[in-house]
Amino acid sequence: MQDQLSHYENKLRWEIDSWDLNESRRNGQNVVVIDARGAAAYDAEHIPGAVSLPHREMNEASTAGFDRDALYVTYCDGIGCNASTKGALNMTRLGFTVKELIGGLDWWKRDNYPTEKGEASPTIGCAC
């Protein structure tokens, strides 16, 4: 039973859903949302205020000016993409406090939260 309790406690420590993320931002908490997909996917559509930082580009130099006191939330397209997991892993290795957005951009939109759109292309995919 303890293993199961630990599992669920850890999920809540390391994952966040759309509602909780939106509430955190609405309440003025120090949260930075990172789109861990490729830049083309970010340009096509992203969560408002999100920073485009593809997981492959996360390193000490690219995060040098980041606030060490913030909570970083990484996301990608959705449950079929693991760029958010790779991003969360990379940011954690760099010493940041990180959670992964469950369901990514797909579930963000399903929960009727706004997005910002650029030039959409049906062939972009997540560009991860």
PDB file of C-alpha atoms in Angstrom:
ATOM      1  CA  MET A   1       0.000   0.000   0.000  1.00  0.00           C
ATOM      2  CA  GLN A   2       2.872   2.410   0.775  1.00  0.00           C
ATOM      3  CA  ASP A   3       4.221   2.043  -2.765  1.00  0.00           C
ATOM      4  CA  GLN A   4       0.863   3.039  -4.168  1.00  0.00           C
ATOM      5  CA  LEU A   5       0.581   6.030  -1.816  1.00  0.00           C
ATOM      6  CA  SER A   6       4.064   7.152  -2.832  1.00  0.00           C
ATOM      7  CA  HIS A   7       3.155   6.797  -6.492  1.00  0.00           C
ATOM      8  CA  TYR A   8       0.133   9.110  -6.237  1.00  0.00           C
ATOM      9  CA  GLU A   9       1.932  11.602  -4.019  1.00  0.00           C
ATOM     10  CA  ASN A  10       4.762  11.779  -6.539  1.00  0.00           C
ATOM     11  CA  LYS A  11       2.379  12.252  -9.457  1.00  0.00           C
ATOM     12  CA  LEU A  12       0.914  15.291  -7.713  1.00  0.00           C
ATOM     13  CA  ARG A  13       4.384  16.622  -6.888  1.00  0.00           C
ATOM     14  CA  TRP A  14       5.624  16.339 -10.460  1.00  0.00           C
ATOM     15  CA  GLU A  15       2.525  16.801 -12.643  1.00  0.00           C
ATOM     16  CA  ILE A  16      -0.050  19.550 -13.008  1.00  0.00           C
ATOM     17  CA  ASP A  17      -3.308  19.677 -14.944  1.00  0.00           C
ATOM     18  CA  SER A  18      -4.741  22.551 -16.972  1.00  0.00           C
ATOM     19  CA  TRP A  19      -7.092  23.743 -14.254  1.00  0.00           C
ATOM     20  CA  ASP A  20      -4.366  23.863 -11.594  1.00  0.00           C
ATOM     21  CA  LEU A  21      -1.978  25.636 -13.965  1.00  0.00           C
ATOM     22  CA  ASN A  22      -4.598  28.200 -14.910  1.00  0.00           C
ATOM     23  CA  GLU A  23      -5.457  28.796 -11.235  1.00  0.00           C
ATOM     24  CA  SER A  24      -1.785  29.195 -10.329  1.00  0.00           C
ATOM     25  CA  ARG A  25      -1.320  31.800 -13.034  1.00  0.00           C
ATOM     26  CA  ARG A  26      -4.595  33.544 -12.213  1.00  0.00           C
ATOM     27  CA  ASN A  27      -3.580  33.769  -8.547  1.00  0.00           C
ATOM     28  CA  GLY A  28      -0.263  35.393  -9.453  1.00  0.00           C
ATOM     29  CA  GLN A  29       1.979  32.510  -8.464  1.00  0.00           C
ATOM     30  CA  ASN A  30       5.503  32.571  -9.850  1.00  0.00           C
ATOM     31  CA  VAL A  31       4.947  30.076 -12.671  1.00  0.00           C
ATOM     32  CA  VAL A  32       6.770  29.991 -15.990  1.00  0.00           C
ATOM     33  CA  VAL A  33       5.232  27.853 -18.726  1.00  0.00           C
ATOM     34  CA  ILE A  34       7.682  26.306 -21.187  1.00  0.00           C
ATOM     35  CA  ASP A  35       6.688  24.958 -24.572  1.00  0.00           C
ATOM     36  CA  ALA A  36       9.237  22.161 -25.013  1.00  0.00           C
ATOM     37  CA  ARG A  37       8.275  21.453 -28.642  1.00  0.00           C
ATOM     38  CA  GLY A  38      10.105  22.775 -31.667  1.00  0.00           C
ATOM     39  CA  ALA A  39       9.908  26.480 -32.496  1.00  0.00           C
ATOM     40  CA  ALA A  40       7.666  25.889 -35.542  1.00  0.00           C
ATOM     41  CA  ALA A  41       5.038  24.180 -33.390  1.00  0.00           C
ATOM     42  CA  TYR A  42       5.213  27.008 -30.836  1.00  0.00           C
ATOM     43  CA  ASP A  43       4.811  29.564 -33.611  1.00  0.00           C
ATOM     44  CA  ALA A  44       1.737  27.748 -34.931  1.00  0.00           C
ATOM     45  CA  GLU A  45      -0.056  27.651 -31.541  1.00  0.00           C
ATOM     46  CA  HIS A  46       0.906  27.870 -27.888  1.00  0.00           C
ATOM     47  CA  ILE A  47      -0.334  28.671 -24.400  1.00  0.00           C
ATOM     48  CA  PRO A  48      -0.404  32.465 -23.931  1.00  0.00           C
ATOM     49  CA  GLY A  49       2.685  33.713 -22.153  1.00  0.00           C
ATOM     50  CA  ALA A  50       4.573  30.463 -22.664  1.00  0.00           C
ATOM     51  CA  VAL A  51       8.285  30.567 -23.387  1.00  0.00           C
ATOM     52  CA  SER A  52       9.498  28.626 -26.398  1.00  0.00           C
ATOM     53  CA  LEU A  53      12.419  26.486 -25.273  1.00  0.00           C
ATOM     54  CA  PRO A  54      12.665  23.198 -27.170  1.00  0.00           C
ATOM     55  CA  HIS A  55      13.882  20.373 -24.935  1.00  0.00           C
ATOM     56  CA  ARG A  56      16.937  19.854 -27.157  1.00  0.00           C
ATOM     57  CA  GLU A  57      18.051  23.425 -26.463  1.00  0.00           C
ATOM     58  CA  MET A  58      17.757  23.344 -22.652  1.00  0.00           C
ATOM     59  CA  ASN A  59      21.154  23.888 -21.101  1.00  0.00           C
ATOM     60  CA  GLU A  60      22.932  26.189 -18.669  1.00  0.00           C
ATOM     61  CA  ALA A  61      23.424  28.897 -21.290  1.00  0.00           C
ATOM     62  CA  SER A  62      19.810  28.933 -22.549  1.00  0.00           C
ATOM     63  CA  THR A  63      18.433  29.076 -18.996  1.00  0.00           C
ATOM     64  CA  ALA A  64      21.048  31.410 -17.491  1.00  0.00           C
ATOM     65  CA  GLY A  65      18.590  34.265 -16.893  1.00  0.00           C
ATOM     66  CA  PHE A  66      15.764  32.110 -15.567  1.00  0.00           C
ATOM     67  CA  ASP A  67      14.296  32.769 -12.120  1.00  0.00           C
ATOM     68  CA  ARG A  68      15.444  30.016  -9.744  1.00  0.00           C
ATOM     69  CA  ASP A  69      12.458  30.677  -7.457  1.00  0.00           C
ATOM     70  CA  ALA A  70       9.806  30.017 -10.115  1.00  0.00           C
ATOM     71  CA  LEU A  71       7.896  26.830 -10.784  1.00  0.00           C
ATOM     72  CA  TYR A  72       8.502  25.745 -14.381  1.00  0.00           C
ATOM     73  CA  VAL A  73       5.742  23.846 -16.169  1.00  0.00           C
ATOM     74  CA  THR A  74       6.726  22.068 -19.366  1.00  0.00           C
ATOM     75  CA  TYR A  75       4.290  20.984 -22.048  1.00  0.00           C
ATOM     76  CA  CYS A  76       4.118  19.540 -25.543  1.00  0.00           C
ATOM     77  CA  ASP A  77       1.290  18.556 -27.916  1.00  0.00           C
ATOM     78  CA  GLY A  78      -0.378  16.011 -25.678  1.00  0.00           C
ATOM     79  CA  ILE A  79      -0.251  12.496 -24.351  1.00  0.00           C
ATOM     80  CA  GLY A  80       1.230  11.112 -27.564  1.00  0.00           C
ATOM     81  CA  CYS A  81       4.302  13.362 -27.309  1.00  0.00           C
ATOM     82  CA  ASN A  82       7.079  13.138 -24.735  1.00  0.00           C
ATOM     83  CA  ALA A  83       8.779  16.499 -25.338  1.00  0.00           C
ATOM     84  CA  SER A  84       7.247  17.736 -22.074  1.00  0.00           C
ATOM     85  CA  THR A  85       8.811  14.819 -20.202  1.00  0.00           C
ATOM     86  CA  LYS A  86      12.191  15.403 -21.843  1.00  0.00           C
ATOM     87  CA  GLY A  87      11.879  19.101 -21.027  1.00  0.00           C
ATOM     88  CA  ALA A  88      10.929  18.425 -17.413  1.00  0.00           C
ATOM     89  CA  LEU A  89      13.873  16.051 -17.063  1.00  0.00           C
ATOM     90  CA  ASN A  90      16.301  18.561 -18.586  1.00  0.00           C
ATOM     91  CA  MET A  91      15.054  21.456 -16.446  1.00  0.00           C
ATOM     92  CA  THR A  92      15.213  19.303 -13.312  1.00  0.00           C
ATOM     93  CA  ARG A  93      18.789  18.299 -14.153  1.00  0.00           C
ATOM     94  CA  LEU A  94      19.562  22.023 -14.416  1.00  0.00           C
ATOM     95  CA  GLY A  95      18.287  22.523 -10.876  1.00  0.00           C
ATOM     96  CA  PHE A  96      14.863  24.074 -11.488  1.00  0.00           C
ATOM     97  CA  THR A  97      11.581  23.202  -9.761  1.00  0.00           C
ATOM     98  CA  VAL A  98       9.496  21.588 -12.499  1.00  0.00           C
ATOM     99  CA  LYS A  99       6.116  20.038 -13.159  1.00  0.00           C
ATOM    100  CA  GLU A 100       4.848  18.484 -16.377  1.00  0.00           C
ATOM    101  CA  LEU A 101       1.495  19.591 -17.784  1.00  0.00           C
ATOM    102  CA  ILE A 102      -0.758  16.545 -18.086  1.00  0.00           C
ATOM    103  CA  GLY A 103      -2.246  16.291 -21.575  1.00  0.00           C
ATOM    104  CA  GLY A 104      -0.204  19.183 -22.946  1.00  0.00           C
ATOM    105  CA  LEU A 105      -1.647  21.694 -25.362  1.00  0.00           C
ATOM    106  CA  ASP A 106      -4.375  19.263 -26.410  1.00  0.00           C
ATOM    107  CA  TRP A 107      -5.953  19.052 -22.943  1.00  0.00           C
ATOM    108  CA  TRP A 108      -5.351  22.771 -22.346  1.00  0.00           C
ATOM    109  CA  LYS A 109      -7.570  23.444 -25.368  1.00  0.00           C
ATOM    110  CA  ARG A 110     -10.105  20.741 -24.411  1.00  0.00           C
ATOM    111  CA  ASP A 111     -10.549  22.571 -21.094  1.00  0.00           C
ATOM    112  CA  ASN A 112     -11.381  25.702 -23.125  1.00  0.00           C
ATOM    113  CA  TYR A 113      -8.349  27.753 -22.139  1.00  0.00           C
ATOM    114  CA  PRO A 114      -7.104  30.237 -24.723  1.00  0.00           C
ATOM    115  CA  THR A 115      -4.168  29.786 -27.052  1.00  0.00           C
ATOM    116  CA  GLU A 116      -2.201  32.126 -29.247  1.00  0.00           C
ATOM    117  CA  LYS A 117      -1.918  31.174 -32.895  1.00  0.00           C
ATOM    118  CA  GLY A 118       0.504  32.139 -35.605  1.00  0.00           C
ATOM    119  CA  GLU A 119       0.764  30.786 -39.097  1.00  0.00           C
ATOM    120  CA  ALA A 120      -0.708  27.294 -38.801  1.00  0.00           C
ATOM    121  CA  SER A 121       0.627  24.503 -40.959  1.00  0.00           C
ATOM    122  CA  PRO A 122      -1.024  21.082 -41.074  1.00  0.00           C
ATOM    123  CA  THR A 123       2.371  19.427 -41.565  1.00  0.00           C
ATOM    124  CA  ILE A 124       4.188  20.828 -38.533  1.00  0.00           C
ATOM    125  CA  GLY A 125       3.356  18.183 -35.940  1.00  0.00           C
ATOM    126  CA  CYS A 126       5.136  18.835 -32.672  1.00  0.00           C
ATOM    127  CA  ALA A 127       8.513  19.435 -34.353  1.00  0.00           C
ATOM    128  CA  CYS A 128      10.132  17.705 -31.411  1.00  0.00           C
TER     129      CYS A 128
END
